[in-house]
PDB file of C-alpha atoms in Angstrom:
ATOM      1  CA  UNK C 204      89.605  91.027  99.431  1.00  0.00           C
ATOM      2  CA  UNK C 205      88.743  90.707  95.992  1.00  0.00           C
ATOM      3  CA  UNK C 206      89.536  87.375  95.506  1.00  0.00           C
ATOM      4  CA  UNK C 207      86.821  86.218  98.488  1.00  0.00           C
ATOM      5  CA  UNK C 208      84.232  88.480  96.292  1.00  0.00           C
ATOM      6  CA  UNK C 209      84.478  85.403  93.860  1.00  0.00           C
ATOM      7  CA  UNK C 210      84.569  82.552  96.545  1.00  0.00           C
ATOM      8  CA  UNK C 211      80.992  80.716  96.409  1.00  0.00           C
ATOM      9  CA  UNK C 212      79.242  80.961  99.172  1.00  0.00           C
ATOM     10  CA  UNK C 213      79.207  77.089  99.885  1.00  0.00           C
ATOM     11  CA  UNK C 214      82.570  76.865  99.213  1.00  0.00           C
ATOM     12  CA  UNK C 215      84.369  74.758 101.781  1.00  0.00           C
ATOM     13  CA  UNK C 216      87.889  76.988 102.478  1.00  0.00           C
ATOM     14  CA  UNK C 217      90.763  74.896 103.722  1.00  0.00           C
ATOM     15  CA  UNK C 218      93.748  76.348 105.154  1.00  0.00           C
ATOM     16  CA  UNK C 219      97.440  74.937 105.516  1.00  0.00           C
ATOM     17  CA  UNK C 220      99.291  78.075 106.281  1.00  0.00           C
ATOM     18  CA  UNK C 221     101.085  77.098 109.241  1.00  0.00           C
ATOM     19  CA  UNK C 222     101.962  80.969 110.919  1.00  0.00           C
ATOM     20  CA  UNK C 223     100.975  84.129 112.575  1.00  0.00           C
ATOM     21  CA  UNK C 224     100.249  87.648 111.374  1.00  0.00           C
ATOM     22  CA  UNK C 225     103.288  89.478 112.035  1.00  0.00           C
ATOM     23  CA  UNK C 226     101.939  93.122 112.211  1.00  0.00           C
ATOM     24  CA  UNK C 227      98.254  91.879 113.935  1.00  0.00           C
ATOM     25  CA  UNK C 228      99.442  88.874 115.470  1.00  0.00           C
ATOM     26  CA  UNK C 229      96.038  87.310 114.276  1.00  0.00           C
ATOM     27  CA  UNK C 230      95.636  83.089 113.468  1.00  0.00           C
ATOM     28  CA  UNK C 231      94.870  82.589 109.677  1.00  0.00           C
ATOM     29  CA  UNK C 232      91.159  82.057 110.234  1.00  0.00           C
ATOM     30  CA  UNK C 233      90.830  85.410 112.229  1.00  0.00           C
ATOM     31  CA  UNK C 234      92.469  87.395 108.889  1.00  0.00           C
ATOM     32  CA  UNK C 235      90.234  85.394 106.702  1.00  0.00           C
ATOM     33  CA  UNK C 236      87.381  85.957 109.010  1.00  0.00           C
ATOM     34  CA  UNK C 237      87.971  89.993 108.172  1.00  0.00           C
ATOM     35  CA  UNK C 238      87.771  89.355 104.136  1.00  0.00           C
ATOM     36  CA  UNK C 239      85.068  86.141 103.762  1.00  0.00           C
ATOM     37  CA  UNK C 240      81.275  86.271 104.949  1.00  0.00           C
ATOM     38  CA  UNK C 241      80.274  84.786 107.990  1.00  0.00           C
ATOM     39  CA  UNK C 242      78.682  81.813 106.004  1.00  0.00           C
ATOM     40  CA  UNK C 243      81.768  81.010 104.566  1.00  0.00           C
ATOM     41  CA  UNK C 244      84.005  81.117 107.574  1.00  0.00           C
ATOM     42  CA  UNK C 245      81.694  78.388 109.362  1.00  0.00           C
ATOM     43  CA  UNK C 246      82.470  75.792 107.117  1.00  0.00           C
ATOM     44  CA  UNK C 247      86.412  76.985 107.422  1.00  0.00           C
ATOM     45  CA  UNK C 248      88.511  73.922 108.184  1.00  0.00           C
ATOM     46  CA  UNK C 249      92.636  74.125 108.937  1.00  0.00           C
ATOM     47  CA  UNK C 250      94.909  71.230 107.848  1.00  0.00           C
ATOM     48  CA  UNK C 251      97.777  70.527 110.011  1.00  0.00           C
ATOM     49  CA  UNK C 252     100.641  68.249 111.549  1.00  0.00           C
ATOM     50  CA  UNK C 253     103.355  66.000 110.544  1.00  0.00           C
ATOM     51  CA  UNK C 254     104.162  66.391 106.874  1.00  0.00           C
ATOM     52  CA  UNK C 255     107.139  67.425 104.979  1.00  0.00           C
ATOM     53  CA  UNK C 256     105.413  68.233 101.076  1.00  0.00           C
ATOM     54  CA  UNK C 257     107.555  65.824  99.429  1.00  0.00           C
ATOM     55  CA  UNK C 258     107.287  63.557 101.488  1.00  0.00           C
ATOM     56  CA  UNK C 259     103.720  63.731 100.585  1.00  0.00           C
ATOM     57  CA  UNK C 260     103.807  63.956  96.962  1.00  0.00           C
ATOM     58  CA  UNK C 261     105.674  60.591  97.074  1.00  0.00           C
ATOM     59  CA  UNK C 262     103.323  59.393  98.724  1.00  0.00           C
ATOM     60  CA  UNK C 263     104.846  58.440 101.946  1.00  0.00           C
ATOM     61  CA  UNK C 264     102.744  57.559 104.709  1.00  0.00           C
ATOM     62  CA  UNK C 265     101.472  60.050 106.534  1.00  0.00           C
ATOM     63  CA  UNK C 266      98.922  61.856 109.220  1.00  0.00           C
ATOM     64  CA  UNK C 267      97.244  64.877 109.763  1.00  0.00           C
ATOM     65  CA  UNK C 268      94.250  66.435 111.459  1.00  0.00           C
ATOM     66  CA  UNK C 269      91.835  68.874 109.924  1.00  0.00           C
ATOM     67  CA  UNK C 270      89.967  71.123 112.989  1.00  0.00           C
ATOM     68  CA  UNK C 271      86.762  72.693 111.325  1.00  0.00           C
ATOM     69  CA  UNK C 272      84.253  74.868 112.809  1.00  0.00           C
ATOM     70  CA  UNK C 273      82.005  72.339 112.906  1.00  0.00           C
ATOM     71  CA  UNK C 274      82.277  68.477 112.715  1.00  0.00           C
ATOM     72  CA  UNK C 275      80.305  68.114 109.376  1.00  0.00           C
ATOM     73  CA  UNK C 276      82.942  70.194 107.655  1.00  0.00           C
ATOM     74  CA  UNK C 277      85.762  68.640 109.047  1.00  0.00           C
ATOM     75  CA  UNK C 278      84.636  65.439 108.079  1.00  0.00           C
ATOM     76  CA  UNK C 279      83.897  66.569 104.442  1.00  0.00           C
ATOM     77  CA  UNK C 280      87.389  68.077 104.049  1.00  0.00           C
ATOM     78  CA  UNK C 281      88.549  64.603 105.442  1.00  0.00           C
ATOM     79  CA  UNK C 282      86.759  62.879 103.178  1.00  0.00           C
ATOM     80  CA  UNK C 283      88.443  65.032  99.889  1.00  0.00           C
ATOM     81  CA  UNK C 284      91.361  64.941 101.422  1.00  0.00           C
ATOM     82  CA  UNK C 285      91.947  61.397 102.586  1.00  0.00           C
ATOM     83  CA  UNK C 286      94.414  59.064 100.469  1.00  0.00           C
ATOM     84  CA  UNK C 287      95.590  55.242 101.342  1.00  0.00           C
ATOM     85  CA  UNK C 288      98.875  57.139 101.805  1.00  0.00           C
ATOM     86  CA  UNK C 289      97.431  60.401 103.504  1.00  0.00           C
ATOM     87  CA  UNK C 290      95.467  59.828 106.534  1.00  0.00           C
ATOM     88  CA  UNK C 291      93.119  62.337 107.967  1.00  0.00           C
ATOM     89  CA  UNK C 292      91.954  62.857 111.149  1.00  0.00           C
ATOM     90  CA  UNK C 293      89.919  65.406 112.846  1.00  0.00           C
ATOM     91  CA  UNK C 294      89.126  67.416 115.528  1.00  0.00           C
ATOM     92  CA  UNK C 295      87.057  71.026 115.851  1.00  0.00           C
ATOM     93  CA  UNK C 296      90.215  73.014 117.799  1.00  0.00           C
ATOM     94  CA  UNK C 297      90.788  75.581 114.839  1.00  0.00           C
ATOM     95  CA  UNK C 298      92.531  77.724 117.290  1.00  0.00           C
ATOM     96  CA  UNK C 299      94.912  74.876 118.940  1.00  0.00           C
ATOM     97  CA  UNK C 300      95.467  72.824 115.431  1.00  0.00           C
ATOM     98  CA  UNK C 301      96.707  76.475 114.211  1.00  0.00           C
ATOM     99  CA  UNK C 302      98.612  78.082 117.170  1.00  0.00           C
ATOM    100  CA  UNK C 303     100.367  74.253 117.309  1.00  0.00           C
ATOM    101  CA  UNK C 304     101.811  74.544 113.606  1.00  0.00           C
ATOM    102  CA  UNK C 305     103.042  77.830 114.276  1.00  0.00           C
ATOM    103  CA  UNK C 306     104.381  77.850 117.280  1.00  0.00           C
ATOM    104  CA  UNK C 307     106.723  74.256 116.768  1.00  0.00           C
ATOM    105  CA  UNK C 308     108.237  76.712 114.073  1.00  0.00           C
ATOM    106  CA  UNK C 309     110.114  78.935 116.951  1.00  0.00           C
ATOM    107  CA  UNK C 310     110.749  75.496 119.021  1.00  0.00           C
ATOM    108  CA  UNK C 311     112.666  74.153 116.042  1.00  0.00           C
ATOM    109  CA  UNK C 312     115.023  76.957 115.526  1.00  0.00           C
ATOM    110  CA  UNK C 313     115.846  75.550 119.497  1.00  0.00           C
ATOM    111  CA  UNK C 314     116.085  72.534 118.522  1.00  0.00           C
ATOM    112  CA  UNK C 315     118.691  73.260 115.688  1.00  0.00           C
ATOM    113  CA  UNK C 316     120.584  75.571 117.896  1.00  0.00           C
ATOM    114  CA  UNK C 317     121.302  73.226 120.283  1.00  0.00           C
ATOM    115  CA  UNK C 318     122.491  70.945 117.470  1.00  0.00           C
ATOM    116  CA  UNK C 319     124.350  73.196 116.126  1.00  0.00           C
ATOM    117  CA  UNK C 320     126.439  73.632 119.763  1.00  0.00           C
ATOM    118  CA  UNK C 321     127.661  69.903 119.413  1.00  0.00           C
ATOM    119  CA  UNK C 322     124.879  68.654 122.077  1.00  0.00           C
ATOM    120  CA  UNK C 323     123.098  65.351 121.642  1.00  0.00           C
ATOM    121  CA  UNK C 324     119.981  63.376 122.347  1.00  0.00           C
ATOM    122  CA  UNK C 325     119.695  64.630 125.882  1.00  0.00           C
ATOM    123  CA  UNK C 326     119.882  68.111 125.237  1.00  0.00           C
ATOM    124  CA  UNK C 327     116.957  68.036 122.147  1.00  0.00           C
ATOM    125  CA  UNK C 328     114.675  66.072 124.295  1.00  0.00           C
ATOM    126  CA  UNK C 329     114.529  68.168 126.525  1.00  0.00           C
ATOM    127  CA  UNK C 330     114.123  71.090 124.340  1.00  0.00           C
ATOM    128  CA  UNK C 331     110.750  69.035 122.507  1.00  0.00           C
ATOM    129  CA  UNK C 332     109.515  68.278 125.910  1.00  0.00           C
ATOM    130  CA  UNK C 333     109.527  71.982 127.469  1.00  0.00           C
ATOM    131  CA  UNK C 334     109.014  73.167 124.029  1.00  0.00           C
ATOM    132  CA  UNK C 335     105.448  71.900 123.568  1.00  0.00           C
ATOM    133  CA  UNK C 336     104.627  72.332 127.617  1.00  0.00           C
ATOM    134  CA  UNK C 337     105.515  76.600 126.632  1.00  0.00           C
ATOM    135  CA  UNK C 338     103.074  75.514 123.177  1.00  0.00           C
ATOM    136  CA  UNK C 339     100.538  74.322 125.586  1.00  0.00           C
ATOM    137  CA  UNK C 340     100.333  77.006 127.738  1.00  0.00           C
ATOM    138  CA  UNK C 341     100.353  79.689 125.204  1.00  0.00           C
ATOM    139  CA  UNK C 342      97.563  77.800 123.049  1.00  0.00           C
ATOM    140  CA  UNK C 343      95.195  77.001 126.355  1.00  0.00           C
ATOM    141  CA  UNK C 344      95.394  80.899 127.247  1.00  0.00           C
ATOM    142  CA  UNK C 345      94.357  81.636 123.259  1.00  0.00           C
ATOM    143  CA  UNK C 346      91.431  79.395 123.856  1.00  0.00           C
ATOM    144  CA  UNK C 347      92.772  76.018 122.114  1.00  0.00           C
ATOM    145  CA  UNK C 348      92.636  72.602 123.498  1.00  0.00           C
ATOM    146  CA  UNK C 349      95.463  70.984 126.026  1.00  0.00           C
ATOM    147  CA  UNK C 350      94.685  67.807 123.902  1.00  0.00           C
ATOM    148  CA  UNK C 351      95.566  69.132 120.793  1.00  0.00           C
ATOM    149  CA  UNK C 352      99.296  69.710 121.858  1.00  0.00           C
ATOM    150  CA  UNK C 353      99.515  66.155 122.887  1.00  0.00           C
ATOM    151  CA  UNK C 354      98.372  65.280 118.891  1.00  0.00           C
ATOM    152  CA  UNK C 355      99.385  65.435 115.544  1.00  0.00           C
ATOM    153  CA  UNK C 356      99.282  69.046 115.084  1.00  0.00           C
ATOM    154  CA  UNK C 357     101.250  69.496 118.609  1.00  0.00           C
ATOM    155  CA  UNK C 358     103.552  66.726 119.480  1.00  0.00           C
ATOM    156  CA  UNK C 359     103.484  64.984 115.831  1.00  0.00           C
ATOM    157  CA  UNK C 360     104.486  68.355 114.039  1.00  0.00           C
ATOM    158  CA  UNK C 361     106.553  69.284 116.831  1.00  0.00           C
ATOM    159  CA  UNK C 362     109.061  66.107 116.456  1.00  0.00           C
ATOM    160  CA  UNK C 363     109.202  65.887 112.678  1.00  0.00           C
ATOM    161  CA  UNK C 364     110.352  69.783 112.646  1.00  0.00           C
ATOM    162  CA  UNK C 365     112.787  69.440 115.309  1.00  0.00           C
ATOM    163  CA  UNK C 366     114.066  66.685 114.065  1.00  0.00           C
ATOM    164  CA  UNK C 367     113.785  66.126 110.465  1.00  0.00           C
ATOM    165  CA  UNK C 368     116.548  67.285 108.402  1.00  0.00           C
ATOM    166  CA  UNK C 369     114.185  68.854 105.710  1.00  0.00           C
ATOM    167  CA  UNK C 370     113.334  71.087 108.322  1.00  0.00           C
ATOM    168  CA  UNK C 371     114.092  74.709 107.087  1.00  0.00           C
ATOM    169  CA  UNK C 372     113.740  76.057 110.973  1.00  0.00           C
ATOM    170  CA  UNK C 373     115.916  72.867 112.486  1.00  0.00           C
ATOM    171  CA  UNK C 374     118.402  73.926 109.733  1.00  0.00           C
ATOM    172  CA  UNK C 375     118.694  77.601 110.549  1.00  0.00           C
ATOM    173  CA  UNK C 376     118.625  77.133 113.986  1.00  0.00           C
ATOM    174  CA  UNK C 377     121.457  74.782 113.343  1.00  0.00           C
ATOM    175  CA  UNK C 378     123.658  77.270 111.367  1.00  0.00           C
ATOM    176  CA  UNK C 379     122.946  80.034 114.586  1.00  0.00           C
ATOM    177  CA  UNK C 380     124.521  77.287 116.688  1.00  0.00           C
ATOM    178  CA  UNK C 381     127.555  77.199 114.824  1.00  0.00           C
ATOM    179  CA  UNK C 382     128.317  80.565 115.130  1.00  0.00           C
ATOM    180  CA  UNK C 383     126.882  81.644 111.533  1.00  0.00           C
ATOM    181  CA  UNK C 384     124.805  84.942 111.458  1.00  0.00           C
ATOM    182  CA  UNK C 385     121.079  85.071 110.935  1.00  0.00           C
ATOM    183  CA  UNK C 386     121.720  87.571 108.033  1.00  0.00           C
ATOM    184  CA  UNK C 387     124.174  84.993 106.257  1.00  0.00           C
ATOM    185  CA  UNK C 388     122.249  82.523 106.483  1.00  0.00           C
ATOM    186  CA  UNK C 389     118.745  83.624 105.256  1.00  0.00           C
ATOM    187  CA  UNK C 390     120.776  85.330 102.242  1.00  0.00           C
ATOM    188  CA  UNK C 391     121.466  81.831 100.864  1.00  0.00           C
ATOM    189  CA  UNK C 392     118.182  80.422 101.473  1.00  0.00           C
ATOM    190  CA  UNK C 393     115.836  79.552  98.638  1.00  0.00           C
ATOM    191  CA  UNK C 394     113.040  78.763 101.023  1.00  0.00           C
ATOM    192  CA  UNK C 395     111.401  80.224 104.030  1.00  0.00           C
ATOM    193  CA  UNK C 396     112.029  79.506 107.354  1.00  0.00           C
ATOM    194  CA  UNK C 397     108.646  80.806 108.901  1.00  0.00           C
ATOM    195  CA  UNK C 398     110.336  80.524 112.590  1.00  0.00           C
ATOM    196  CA  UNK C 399     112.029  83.630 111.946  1.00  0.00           C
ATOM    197  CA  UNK C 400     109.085  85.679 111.431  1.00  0.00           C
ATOM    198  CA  UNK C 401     107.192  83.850 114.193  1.00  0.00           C
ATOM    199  CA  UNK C 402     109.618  84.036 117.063  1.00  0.00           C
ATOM    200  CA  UNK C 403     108.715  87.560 117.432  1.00  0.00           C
ATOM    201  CA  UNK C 404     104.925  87.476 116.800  1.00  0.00           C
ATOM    202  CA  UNK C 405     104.744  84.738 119.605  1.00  0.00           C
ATOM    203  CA  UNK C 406     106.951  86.392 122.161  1.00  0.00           C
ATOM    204  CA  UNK C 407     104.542  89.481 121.930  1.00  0.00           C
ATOM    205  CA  UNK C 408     101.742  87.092 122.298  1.00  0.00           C
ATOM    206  CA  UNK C 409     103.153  85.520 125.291  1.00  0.00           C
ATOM    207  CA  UNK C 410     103.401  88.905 126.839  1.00  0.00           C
ATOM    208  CA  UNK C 411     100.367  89.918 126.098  1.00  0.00           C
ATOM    209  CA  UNK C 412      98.644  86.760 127.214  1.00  0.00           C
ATOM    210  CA  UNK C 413     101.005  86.721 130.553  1.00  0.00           C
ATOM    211  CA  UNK C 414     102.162  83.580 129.875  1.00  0.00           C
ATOM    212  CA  UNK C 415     105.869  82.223 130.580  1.00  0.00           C
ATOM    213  CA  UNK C 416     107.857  80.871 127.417  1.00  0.00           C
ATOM    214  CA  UNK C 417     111.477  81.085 128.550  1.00  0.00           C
ATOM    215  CA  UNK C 418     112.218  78.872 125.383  1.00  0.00           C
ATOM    216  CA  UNK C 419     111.076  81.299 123.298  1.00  0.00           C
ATOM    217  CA  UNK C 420     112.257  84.053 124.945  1.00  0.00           C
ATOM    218  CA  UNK C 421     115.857  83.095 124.306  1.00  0.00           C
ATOM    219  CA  UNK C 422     115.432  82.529 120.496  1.00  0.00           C
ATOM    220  CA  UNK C 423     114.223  85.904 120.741  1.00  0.00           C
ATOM    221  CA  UNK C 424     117.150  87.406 122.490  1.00  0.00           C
ATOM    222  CA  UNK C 425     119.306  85.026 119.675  1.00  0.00           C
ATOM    223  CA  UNK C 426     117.369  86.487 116.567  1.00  0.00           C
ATOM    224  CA  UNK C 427     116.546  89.889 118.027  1.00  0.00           C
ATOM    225  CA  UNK C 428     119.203  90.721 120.823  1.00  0.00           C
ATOM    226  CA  UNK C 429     122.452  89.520 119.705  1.00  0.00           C
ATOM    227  CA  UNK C 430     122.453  87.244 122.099  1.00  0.00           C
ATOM    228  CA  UNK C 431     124.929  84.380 121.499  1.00  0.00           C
ATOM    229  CA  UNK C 432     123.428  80.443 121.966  1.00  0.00           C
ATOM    230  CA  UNK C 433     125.773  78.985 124.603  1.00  0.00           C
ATOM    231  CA  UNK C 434     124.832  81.807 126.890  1.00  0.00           C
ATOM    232  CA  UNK C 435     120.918  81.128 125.617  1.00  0.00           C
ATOM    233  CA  UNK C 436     121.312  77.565 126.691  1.00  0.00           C
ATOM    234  CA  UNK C 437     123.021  78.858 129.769  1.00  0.00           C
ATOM    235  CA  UNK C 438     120.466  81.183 130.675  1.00  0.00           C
ATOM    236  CA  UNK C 439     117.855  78.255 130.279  1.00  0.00           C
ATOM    237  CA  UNK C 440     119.450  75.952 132.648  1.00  0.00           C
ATOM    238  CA  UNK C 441     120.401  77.989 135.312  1.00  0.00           C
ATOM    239  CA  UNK C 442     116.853  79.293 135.795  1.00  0.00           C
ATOM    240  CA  UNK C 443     114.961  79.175 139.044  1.00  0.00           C
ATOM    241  CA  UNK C 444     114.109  75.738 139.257  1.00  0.00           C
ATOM    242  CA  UNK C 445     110.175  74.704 139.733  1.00  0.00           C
ATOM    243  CA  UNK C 446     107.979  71.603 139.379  1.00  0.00           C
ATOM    244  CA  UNK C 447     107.109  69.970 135.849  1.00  0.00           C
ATOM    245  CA  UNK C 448     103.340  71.847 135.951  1.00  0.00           C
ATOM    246  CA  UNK C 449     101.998  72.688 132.557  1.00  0.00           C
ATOM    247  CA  UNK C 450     100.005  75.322 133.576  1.00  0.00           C
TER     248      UNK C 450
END
């Protein structure tokens, strides 16, 4: 709070914080929202999607979206932003272009798991694809966009953290698979693995909202319950089955 006493007024704020309040469950523009004036927060823009830093500081190739509050300040973070390597595109979903980098966090720890269990192609895709339609469902009850799960911050983040191997979630989710312990393995991290953290904050959101997320349900039960993968993965396919809805 007293750093926003010293944020200008027309200062256009740009967050990449790609999580969710653990103790409020609130999105990053409903915390700042508490601290900055109102005519701050309506030129707030969020930057999300596909993009490992490093990646990005050598200047790989590389897209994003920015969601603002309005499109004027979307397009004038785009326009700092943008780079022949770094290519910006927007949007004005601040709720789905947030809730999407969070959530892909909780898929990837799936992701890894299964990995981590000896399973292949097969078994990830079909993690990604129910992954994002639990994403979707969760983010059009908090008031996002069904497009925006199909885009950059959806999809686009979703595969590059579920797949990637400088993912830090894919990675721990990996070491759960092979039998490690979460304790173990976040002891010998140098980094954070936001997924962690998340995986609760989302299943309590999920509940709240009503919605269905048996994906992230059994991470839960993995992180929370002592529940072991195999009988995660178990639990997952043997459910009731039902059509391919999204809703």
């Amino acid at each position: 709070a007293e750093a926003a006493s010293n944020v200008p007024t027309d200062a256009l704020v740009v967050s990449a914080s790609k999580g969710i309040e653990i103790s409020t469950l609130l999105r990053m523009d409903e915390v700042l929202g508490q601290i900055l004036p109102e005519q701050i927060m309506d030129r707030f823009c969020v930057l999300s999607g596909p993009g490992f830093a490093i990646e990005v500081a050598g200047h790989a190739p590389t897209a994003v979206v920015i969601a603002g509050r309005t499109t004027e300040a979307a397009k004038e973070a785009q326009n700092i932003f943008q780079r022949p390597y770094f290519r910006i595109y927007t949007n004005t979903d601040i709720v789905g272009v947030e809730l999407g980098g969070a959530l892909k966090n909780v898929v990837a720890l799936a992701a890894g798991i299964t990995s981590g269990l000896g399973y292949g192609h097969n078994t990830i895709a079909a993690v990604i694809t129910r992954g994002l339609a639990e994403m979707t469902r969760l983010g059009v009850a908090m008031g996002g966009e069904r497009a925006t799960f199909s885009g950059l911050a959806g999809m686009g983040d979703l595969l590059l953290t579920c797949t990637g191997d400088l993912s830090r979630n894919r990675t721990v989710g990996y070491r759960l698979g092979q039998g490690e312990s979460l304790e173990a393995i976040l002891s010998d991290m140098k980094a954070v693995a936001e997924g962690v953290k998340t995986t609760e904050s989302v299943y309590e959101l999920a509940r709240g909202c009503g919605v269905e997320m048996p994906i992230v349900e059994q991470v839960y039960g993995i992180l929370n319950e002592d529940v072991l993968p195999a009988a995660a993965l178990e639990m997952l396919m043997l459910r009731e089955s039902t059509s391919e809805e999204w809703s």
